[in-house]
Coordinates of C-alpha atoms in Angstrom, one line a residue:
M1 CA 29.7 -11.5 17.7
S2 CA 31.7 -9.7 15.0
T3 CA 30.1 -7.8 12.2
Q4 CA 31.5 -10.3 9.7
S5 CA 29.8 -13.2 11.5
K6 CA 26.4 -11.7 12.0
P7 CA 23.7 -13.2 9.7
K8 CA 22.7 -11.0 6.8
L9 CA 19.8 -10.7 4.4
I10 CA 20.3 -12.6 1.2
R11 CA 19.6 -11.5 -2.4
A12 CA 17.0 -14.1 -3.4
V13 CA 14.5 -12.0 -5.4
G14 CA 14.9 -11.8 -9.2
V15 CA 13.3 -9.2 -11.5
G16 CA 10.4 -11.5 -12.4
T17 CA 9.4 -12.0 -8.8
A18 CA 9.9 -8.3 -8.1
I19 CA 7.6 -7.3 -10.9
L20 CA 4.9 -9.7 -9.6
L21 CA 5.5 -8.4 -6.0
V22 CA 4.7 -4.8 -7.3
T23 CA 1.6 -6.1 -9.2
G24 CA 0.6 -8.3 -6.3
V25 CA 0.6 -5.7 -3.6
M26 CA -1.2 -3.2 -5.8
I27 CA -4.1 -5.5 -6.9
G28 CA -5.9 -5.8 -3.6
S29 CA -9.5 -4.7 -2.9
G30 CA -9.6 -1.3 -4.6
V31 CA -10.1 -2.5 -8.2
Y32 CA -13.2 -4.5 -7.1
K33 CA -14.8 -1.9 -4.7
K34 CA -14.0 1.6 -6.1
I35 CA -16.5 1.6 -9.0
I36 CA -19.4 2.2 -6.6
P37 CA -18.1 5.3 -4.9
L38 CA -16.8 6.6 -8.3
A39 CA -20.3 6.1 -9.9
Q40 CA -21.8 7.9 -6.9
T41 CA -19.7 11.0 -7.5
G42 CA -21.9 11.8 -10.5
L43 CA -18.9 11.9 -12.9
S44 CA -19.3 10.5 -16.4
E45 CA -17.9 7.3 -17.7
T46 CA -15.2 9.4 -19.6
W47 CA -14.1 11.2 -16.5
I48 CA -14.0 8.0 -14.3
L49 CA -11.8 6.3 -16.9
T50 CA -9.7 9.5 -17.0
A51 CA -9.2 9.3 -13.3
W52 CA -7.9 5.7 -13.6
V53 CA -5.6 6.6 -16.5
L54 CA -4.3 9.8 -14.9
A55 CA -3.7 8.1 -11.6
G56 CA -1.7 5.4 -13.4
I57 CA 0.4 8.0 -15.2
I58 CA 1.1 9.9 -12.0
T59 CA 2.1 6.6 -10.4
I60 CA 4.4 5.8 -13.3
F61 CA 5.9 9.3 -12.9
G62 CA 6.6 8.4 -9.3
A63 CA 8.2 5.2 -10.4
L64 CA 10.5 7.1 -12.8
N65 CA 11.5 9.4 -10.0
V66 CA 12.3 6.5 -7.8
S67 CA 14.4 4.9 -10.6
G68 CA 16.8 7.8 -10.1
L69 CA 16.9 7.5 -6.4
A70 CA 17.4 3.8 -6.6
S71 CA 21.0 4.4 -7.7
L72 CA 21.7 5.8 -4.3
T73 CA 21.9 2.6 -2.3
E74 CA 21.5 -1.2 -2.3
E75 CA 20.4 -1.3 1.3
S76 CA 16.8 -2.3 2.4
G77 CA 14.5 0.5 3.5
G78 CA 13.5 2.2 0.2
V79 CA 12.0 5.6 0.9
Y80 CA 13.5 5.6 4.4
E81 CA 17.0 5.3 2.9
Y82 CA 16.4 7.8 0.1
L83 CA 15.2 10.4 2.6
R84 CA 18.0 9.7 5.0
L85 CA 20.6 10.2 2.2
S86 CA 18.8 13.3 0.9
F87 CA 17.7 15.2 4.0
G88 CA 19.2 13.5 7.0
N89 CA 17.9 11.4 9.8
F90 CA 14.9 13.4 11.0
F91 CA 13.0 13.3 7.8
S92 CA 13.7 9.6 7.3
F93 CA 12.7 8.8 10.8
I94 CA 9.4 10.7 10.5
F95 CA 8.7 8.7 7.3
G96 CA 9.5 5.4 9.1
W97 CA 7.4 6.4 12.1
T98 CA 4.5 7.4 9.8
D99 CA 4.8 4.1 8.0
F100 CA 4.7 2.2 11.3
T101 CA 1.6 4.0 12.6
I102 CA -0.3 4.8 9.4
I103 CA 1.0 3.5 6.1
G104 CA 2.3 0.0 6.5
T105 CA 0.6 -1.6 9.6
A106 CA -2.7 0.1 9.0
S107 CA -2.7 -1.1 5.4
A108 CA -2.0 -4.6 6.7
A109 CA -4.8 -4.4 9.2
A110 CA -7.2 -3.2 6.6
L111 CA -6.3 -5.9 4.1
A112 CA -6.6 -8.6 6.8
Y113 CA -10.0 -7.4 7.8
I114 CA -11.2 -7.1 4.2
F115 CA -9.9 -10.7 3.6
A116 CA -11.8 -12.0 6.6
Q117 CA -15.0 -10.1 5.4
A118 CA -14.7 -11.7 2.0
V119 CA -14.3 -15.1 3.5
N120 CA -17.3 -14.4 5.7
S121 CA -19.4 -13.5 2.6
I122 CA -18.6 -17.0 1.2
L123 CA -18.7 -19.0 4.4
P124 CA -20.4 -17.2 7.3
L125 CA -18.1 -17.1 10.3
P126 CA -19.2 -17.6 14.0
N127 CA -19.2 -14.7 16.3
P128 CA -17.9 -16.3 19.6
L129 CA -17.6 -13.1 21.6
A130 CA -21.0 -11.6 20.6
F131 CA -22.0 -11.2 24.2
W132 CA -19.2 -8.6 24.7
D133 CA -20.0 -6.6 21.5
Q134 CA -20.9 -3.5 23.4
V135 CA -17.8 -3.4 25.5
N136 CA -15.9 -0.3 24.4
I137 CA -13.2 2.2 25.2
A138 CA -14.5 5.8 25.1
E139 CA -17.3 4.7 22.7
L140 CA -14.6 4.7 20.0
V141 CA -13.0 1.3 20.2
Y142 CA -15.2 -1.9 20.3
P143 CA -12.5 -4.7 20.5
F144 CA -15.0 -7.6 20.7
A145 CA -17.3 -6.5 17.9
N146 CA -17.3 -8.8 14.8
S147 CA -15.1 -11.1 16.8
G148 CA -15.2 -14.0 14.2
I149 CA -14.0 -11.7 11.4
K150 CA -11.3 -10.1 13.7
I151 CA -10.0 -13.6 14.9
L152 CA -9.6 -14.7 11.3
A153 CA -7.9 -11.4 10.3
V154 CA -5.4 -11.7 13.1
G155 CA -4.9 -15.4 12.4
T156 CA -4.1 -14.6 8.8
I157 CA -1.6 -12.0 9.8
I158 CA 0.1 -14.5 12.0
I159 CA 0.2 -17.2 9.4
L160 CA 1.7 -14.9 6.7
S161 CA 4.2 -13.5 9.2
W162 CA 5.3 -17.1 9.9
I163 CA 5.7 -17.8 6.2
N164 CA 7.8 -14.6 5.8
Y165 CA 9.8 -15.5 8.9
R166 CA 10.9 -18.7 7.2
G167 CA 12.5 -16.9 4.2
V168 CA 12.0 -14.3 1.6
K169 CA 12.2 -16.9 -1.2
N170 CA 9.2 -18.8 0.3
S171 CA 7.2 -15.5 0.5
G172 CA 8.1 -14.6 -3.1
I173 CA 6.9 -18.0 -4.4
L174 CA 3.6 -17.6 -2.5
N175 CA 3.3 -14.1 -3.9
N176 CA 3.9 -15.3 -7.5
I177 CA 1.2 -18.0 -7.2
F178 CA -1.4 -15.6 -5.9
T179 CA -0.5 -12.8 -8.2
V180 CA -0.7 -15.0 -11.3
A181 CA -4.1 -16.2 -10.0
K182 CA -5.5 -12.8 -9.5
I183 CA -4.3 -11.5 -12.9
A184 CA -5.9 -14.6 -14.6
G185 CA -9.1 -13.9 -12.7
I186 CA -9.3 -10.3 -13.8
L187 CA -8.5 -11.2 -17.4
F188 CA -11.3 -13.7 -17.3
L189 CA -13.7 -11.0 -16.1
I190 CA -12.5 -8.6 -18.8
I191 CA -12.8 -11.2 -21.6
A192 CA -16.3 -12.4 -20.4
G193 CA -17.5 -8.8 -20.1
L194 CA -16.3 -7.6 -23.5
F195 CA -16.7 -10.7 -25.7
V196 CA -19.3 -12.9 -24.1
F197 CA -21.8 -10.7 -22.2
S198 CA -24.5 -8.8 -24.1
P199 CA -26.1 -6.0 -22.1
A200 CA -29.9 -5.7 -22.2
E201 CA -31.2 -3.2 -24.7
G202 CA -31.5 0.3 -23.3
A203 CA -28.8 -0.4 -20.7
E204 CA -26.1 1.6 -22.4
V205 CA -24.1 3.9 -20.2
S206 CA -24.9 7.5 -20.4
T207 CA -21.9 9.8 -21.1
T208 CA -23.7 12.9 -20.0
E209 CA -21.7 14.6 -17.3
T210 CA -23.6 15.3 -14.1
L211 CA -22.6 16.2 -10.6
A212 CA -25.9 15.3 -9.0
G213 CA -24.2 13.0 -6.5
I214 CA -22.1 15.8 -5.0
K215 CA -24.2 18.9 -5.1
G216 CA -22.5 22.1 -4.1
S217 CA -19.0 20.8 -5.1
S218 CA -16.9 22.1 -8.0
F219 CA -15.9 19.7 -10.8
F220 CA -12.3 20.2 -9.8
S221 CA -12.9 19.2 -6.2
V222 CA -15.1 16.2 -7.2
F223 CA -12.5 14.9 -9.6
F224 CA -9.7 15.1 -7.1
V225 CA -11.9 13.2 -4.5
A226 CA -12.3 10.6 -7.2
M227 CA -8.5 10.6 -7.8
L228 CA -7.9 10.1 -4.1
S229 CA -10.2 7.1 -4.2
V230 CA -8.5 5.6 -7.3
L231 CA -5.0 6.2 -6.0
W232 CA -5.8 3.7 -3.1
A233 CA -6.0 1.0 -5.8
Y234 CA -2.5 2.1 -7.1
D235 CA -1.0 2.2 -3.7
G236 CA 1.7 -0.2 -2.7
W237 CA 4.1 0.0 -5.6
L238 CA 6.9 1.6 -3.5
D239 CA 6.9 -1.4 -1.3
I240 CA 9.4 -3.2 -3.5
T241 CA 12.0 -0.6 -2.6
F242 CA 11.8 -1.6 1.0
I243 CA 13.3 -5.0 0.2
T244 CA 16.2 -3.6 -1.9
G245 CA 18.7 -5.5 0.2
E246 CA 17.1 -8.8 -0.9
I247 CA 16.8 -8.1 -4.6
K248 CA 19.4 -9.2 -7.1
N249 CA 21.1 -6.3 -8.9
P250 CA 18.7 -3.8 -7.3
K251 CA 20.0 -0.6 -9.1
R252 CA 18.8 -2.2 -12.3
N253 CA 15.9 -4.4 -11.2
V254 CA 14.1 -2.1 -8.8
P255 CA 13.3 0.5 -11.5
R256 CA 12.3 -2.3 -13.9
A257 CA 10.0 -3.9 -11.3
V258 CA 8.1 -0.7 -10.4
V259 CA 7.5 0.4 -14.0
G260 CA 6.6 -3.1 -15.1
G261 CA 4.3 -3.8 -12.2
I262 CA 2.5 -0.5 -12.4
S263 CA 2.0 -0.9 -16.1
I264 CA 0.4 -4.3 -15.7
A265 CA -1.9 -3.1 -13.0
M266 CA -2.9 0.1 -14.9
F267 CA -3.8 -2.0 -18.0
L268 CA -6.0 -4.3 -15.9
Y269 CA -7.6 -1.5 -14.0
V270 CA -8.7 0.5 -17.0
L271 CA -10.1 -2.5 -18.9
V272 CA -12.0 -4.0 -16.0
N273 CA -13.6 -0.6 -15.3
V274 CA -14.6 -0.4 -18.9
V275 CA -16.3 -3.8 -18.3
Y276 CA -18.1 -2.6 -15.2
M277 CA -19.6 0.3 -17.0
Y278 CA -20.4 -1.7 -20.1
V279 CA -22.3 -4.3 -18.1
L280 CA -24.2 -1.9 -15.9
P281 CA -25.0 1.8 -16.6
L282 CA -23.6 4.4 -14.1
P283 CA -27.0 5.1 -12.5
A284 CA -27.4 1.4 -11.7
L285 CA -23.9 1.3 -10.2
A286 CA -24.5 4.5 -8.2
A287 CA -27.7 2.9 -6.7
V288 CA -25.7 0.0 -5.3
G289 CA -25.3 0.1 -1.5
S290 CA -21.9 1.4 -0.3
D291 CA -21.4 -1.8 1.7
E292 CA -21.7 -3.9 -1.5
I293 CA -18.8 -4.9 -3.7
G294 CA -19.2 -3.4 -7.2
A295 CA -17.3 -6.1 -9.0
A296 CA -19.5 -8.8 -7.4
V297 CA -22.7 -6.9 -8.5
V298 CA -21.4 -6.7 -12.1
A299 CA -20.3 -10.4 -12.1
K300 CA -23.7 -11.5 -10.8
E301 CA -25.3 -9.5 -13.7
M302 CA -23.0 -11.3 -16.2
L303 CA -22.9 -14.8 -14.8
G304 CA -25.5 -15.1 -12.1
N305 CA -24.8 -16.4 -8.6
A306 CA -21.7 -18.2 -9.9
G307 CA -20.3 -14.9 -11.1
E308 CA -20.8 -13.4 -7.6
F309 CA -19.1 -16.3 -6.0
F310 CA -16.2 -16.1 -8.5
I311 CA -15.6 -12.4 -7.6
L312 CA -15.7 -13.0 -3.9
L313 CA -13.2 -15.9 -4.3
L314 CA -11.0 -13.6 -6.4
I315 CA -11.1 -10.9 -3.8
V316 CA -10.0 -13.5 -1.1
I317 CA -7.1 -14.4 -3.4
S318 CA -6.2 -10.8 -4.2
V319 CA -6.3 -9.4 -0.7
F320 CA -4.4 -12.4 0.7
G321 CA -1.6 -11.9 -1.8
S322 CA -1.5 -8.1 -1.1
L323 CA -1.4 -8.7 2.6
N324 CA 1.6 -11.1 2.2
A325 CA 3.5 -8.5 0.2
V326 CA 2.7 -5.7 2.7
L327 CA 4.0 -7.7 5.7
L328 CA 7.1 -8.7 3.7
S329 CA 8.1 -5.3 2.5
H330 CA 7.2 -2.8 5.3
S331 CA 8.9 -4.9 8.0
R332 CA 12.1 -4.1 6.2
I333 CA 11.7 -0.3 6.9
Y334 CA 11.7 -0.9 10.6
F335 CA 14.6 -3.3 10.2
R336 CA 16.7 -0.6 8.5
M337 CA 15.7 2.0 11.0
A338 CA 16.9 -0.3 13.8
Q339 CA 20.2 -0.9 12.0
E340 CA 20.7 2.9 12.1
N341 CA 19.7 2.9 15.8
Y342 CA 16.5 4.9 15.1
F343 CA 14.1 2.1 16.1
F344 CA 14.0 -0.6 18.8
T345 CA 17.4 -2.4 18.7
P346 CA 16.1 -6.0 18.5
A347 CA 14.3 -5.1 15.2
A348 CA 17.7 -5.2 13.5
R349 CA 18.3 -8.9 14.2
V350 CA 18.5 -11.3 11.3
H351 CA 17.6 -14.9 11.8
K352 CA 20.6 -17.2 11.6
R353 CA 18.9 -19.9 9.5
F354 CA 16.3 -18.1 7.5
H355 CA 18.1 -14.8 7.0
T356 CA 15.0 -12.7 7.7
P357 CA 14.4 -9.7 10.0
Y358 CA 12.2 -11.8 12.3
I359 CA 11.9 -9.3 15.2
S360 CA 10.8 -6.6 12.8
L361 CA 8.3 -9.0 11.3
L362 CA 7.0 -9.8 14.8
L363 CA 6.6 -6.1 15.7
T364 CA 4.7 -5.5 12.4
A365 CA 2.4 -8.4 13.1
I366 CA 1.7 -7.3 16.7
W367 CA 0.9 -3.7 15.8
S368 CA -1.2 -4.7 12.8
S369 CA -3.2 -7.2 14.9
L370 CA -3.8 -4.5 17.5
L371 CA -5.2 -2.2 14.9
V372 CA -7.5 -5.0 13.7
V373 CA -8.8 -5.5 17.2
S374 CA -9.2 -1.8 17.9
G375 CA -11.0 -1.1 14.6
S376 CA -9.2 2.2 14.3
F377 CA -7.4 1.0 11.1
E378 CA -10.3 2.3 9.0
L379 CA -9.3 5.9 9.7
L380 CA -5.6 5.1 9.4
S381 CA -6.0 3.3 6.0
N382 CA -7.8 6.4 4.7
L383 CA -4.8 8.4 5.7
A384 CA -2.4 6.1 4.0
V385 CA -2.8 7.6 0.5
L386 CA -2.5 11.1 1.8
A387 CA 0.6 10.3 3.8
N388 CA 2.2 8.5 0.8
Y389 CA 1.6 11.4 -1.5
L390 CA 3.1 13.9 0.9
F391 CA 6.3 11.8 0.8
Y392 CA 6.1 11.3 -3.0
G393 CA 6.3 15.1 -3.3
V394 CA 9.3 15.1 -0.9
L395 CA 11.0 12.4 -3.0
A396 CA 10.6 14.5 -6.1
I397 CA 12.3 17.4 -4.2
A398 CA 15.0 15.0 -3.1
L399 CA 15.8 14.0 -6.7
I400 CA 16.0 17.6 -7.8
K401 CA 18.4 18.4 -4.9
L402 CA 20.6 15.4 -5.6
K403 CA 20.8 16.0 -9.3
R404 CA 21.7 19.6 -8.7
N405 CA 24.5 18.8 -6.3
K406 CA 25.6 15.9 -8.6
T407 CA 25.1 13.2 -6.0
I408 CA 23.0 11.5 -8.7
T409 CA 24.7 11.6 -12.1
I410 CA 22.8 9.0 -14.1
P411 CA 20.2 10.2 -16.6
V412 CA 16.6 10.2 -15.2
A413 CA 13.8 10.0 -17.7
G414 CA 11.7 13.1 -17.8
Y415 CA 13.8 15.1 -15.4
P416 CA 13.0 17.8 -14.1
Y417 CA 9.5 18.0 -15.6
I418 CA 8.2 14.8 -14.0
Q419 CA 9.5 16.0 -10.6
I420 CA 7.7 19.3 -11.0
I421 CA 4.5 17.6 -11.9
L422 CA 4.7 15.3 -8.9
I423 CA 5.3 18.2 -6.5
L424 CA 2.4 20.2 -7.9
F425 CA 0.1 17.1 -7.9
S426 CA 1.0 16.4 -4.3
I427 CA 0.3 20.0 -3.2
V428 CA -3.1 20.0 -5.0
L429 CA -4.1 16.6 -3.7
I430 CA -3.1 17.3 -0.2
G431 CA -4.7 20.8 -0.3
N432 CA -8.0 19.5 -1.6
T433 CA -8.0 16.7 1.0
V434 CA -7.3 19.2 3.9
M435 CA -10.3 21.4 2.7
T436 CA -12.7 18.5 2.2
S437 CA -11.6 16.3 5.2
P438 CA -10.0 18.7 7.8
G439 CA -10.5 16.3 10.7
Q440 CA -8.9 13.3 8.9
S441 CA -6.0 15.5 7.8
L442 CA -5.4 16.8 11.3
A443 CA -5.4 13.2 12.7
G444 CA -2.6 12.4 10.2
V445 CA -0.5 15.4 11.2
V446 CA -0.9 14.6 14.9
L447 CA 0.3 11.0 14.4
M448 CA 3.4 12.3 12.5
I449 CA 4.2 14.9 15.2
C450 CA 4.0 12.1 17.8
G451 CA 7.1 10.7 16.3
A452 CA 9.2 13.8 17.2
P453 CA 9.8 12.9 20.9
L454 CA 10.8 9.4 19.9
Y455 CA 13.3 10.8 17.4
V456 CA 14.9 12.8 20.3
Y457 CA 15.0 9.6 22.4
F458 CA 16.6 7.5 19.7
S459 CA 19.0 10.3 18.7
Q460 CA 20.3 10.4 22.3
K461 CA 20.5 6.6 22.5
R462 CA 22.4 6.6 19.2
K463 CA 24.9 9.2 20.5
K464 CA 25.5 7.1 23.6
I465 CA 26.2 4.0 21.4
A466 CA 28.6 6.1 19.3
D467 CA 30.4 7.5 22.4
A468 CA 30.8 3.9 23.8
D469 CA 32.2 2.6 20.5
R470 CA 34.8 5.4 20.5
E471 CA 35.9 4.5 24.1

């Protein structure tokens, strides 16, 4: 089959859908769950809101940085393409491999599991394999534990992968519906909290700063632990760059989408956290069990059992929409890697009828489902933010390099100050995480290094293909 006759991806995503994709993938579970661990840090209301605002600003800085890099290419792959064009194939491959093992598939697994947990909270699921609960591998992996939740999680991944298989336009429409629903739900919570609910007398939030919840830790360390937690809620905005090859006029619309989507999410995040701390004082929030959902506790205080049900339903909608966007976007990285012969060759195939990278979608669904069954996705999803910010710092370095050698000539807002801030922030965030969670950090490094032998394998395979083409 000639290159001209091969099916290709089509540009079916407009700027409106792109903005909603960014917003939709960001608003998952974090905005509903993070208030409890934040209250338990002992930080004051002012510093908690500062963490949300600062995380939003840093994320927008990242978006402005990407707006410059977006001028490099109109191909799918996003960060993978930017790193390939900036530093060569090794760095881009390590990113793609890290995304496949940590960032993308583990995020999909975590979202699918949280979705099933939320459904289970509304309608208890059966546990058909309960008699095998204690079957394990090295006492680390319990594949049959919580079987009902895992079966629903895997089933959800399969259903959404099938929808994405049938066309990016269908997936975009589904995302728009769920994103509008979750924005409307959060706005209802904000309006009800600020204009309808009246807290009981004496329930005002104390603004006295205390570090009681984290004795022995410095304020600096505690604040960056809170920032790492908050950044999970902002994670996912880069996903839109992975489907660049399916966005109309991507050099203009990708920057608009990331800045617009982040701005919407930031506005909602700050206001809804104001509501949480207005309805319940921080000590009351800190006393809530870590396995409970903060937003549901607040909604129950405001609206009784109906409020709790409303939040659980909103979480189901939010996480379902985020999972759809993650499966749609991250599969395009592996598709682009395969096009460059740095991933399994079938992943580069495009469906003749639906014009989707169906093999790449299948691989994403399979690995994500295995992570759900293994249960190891919890560790991997905790590593996702850390891995992302390592690459955010590298992307800032990439823009500085490409501006200096005049590969990128367009004006970039805030250059080079935004890039310097991103690099310093990444160093501080990663350094603090390594000191506070050395085991978790080591696990991330090991997973990245495991990609090196595969890079050698694919490089040799790529060379053989090139040699054969020359003959």
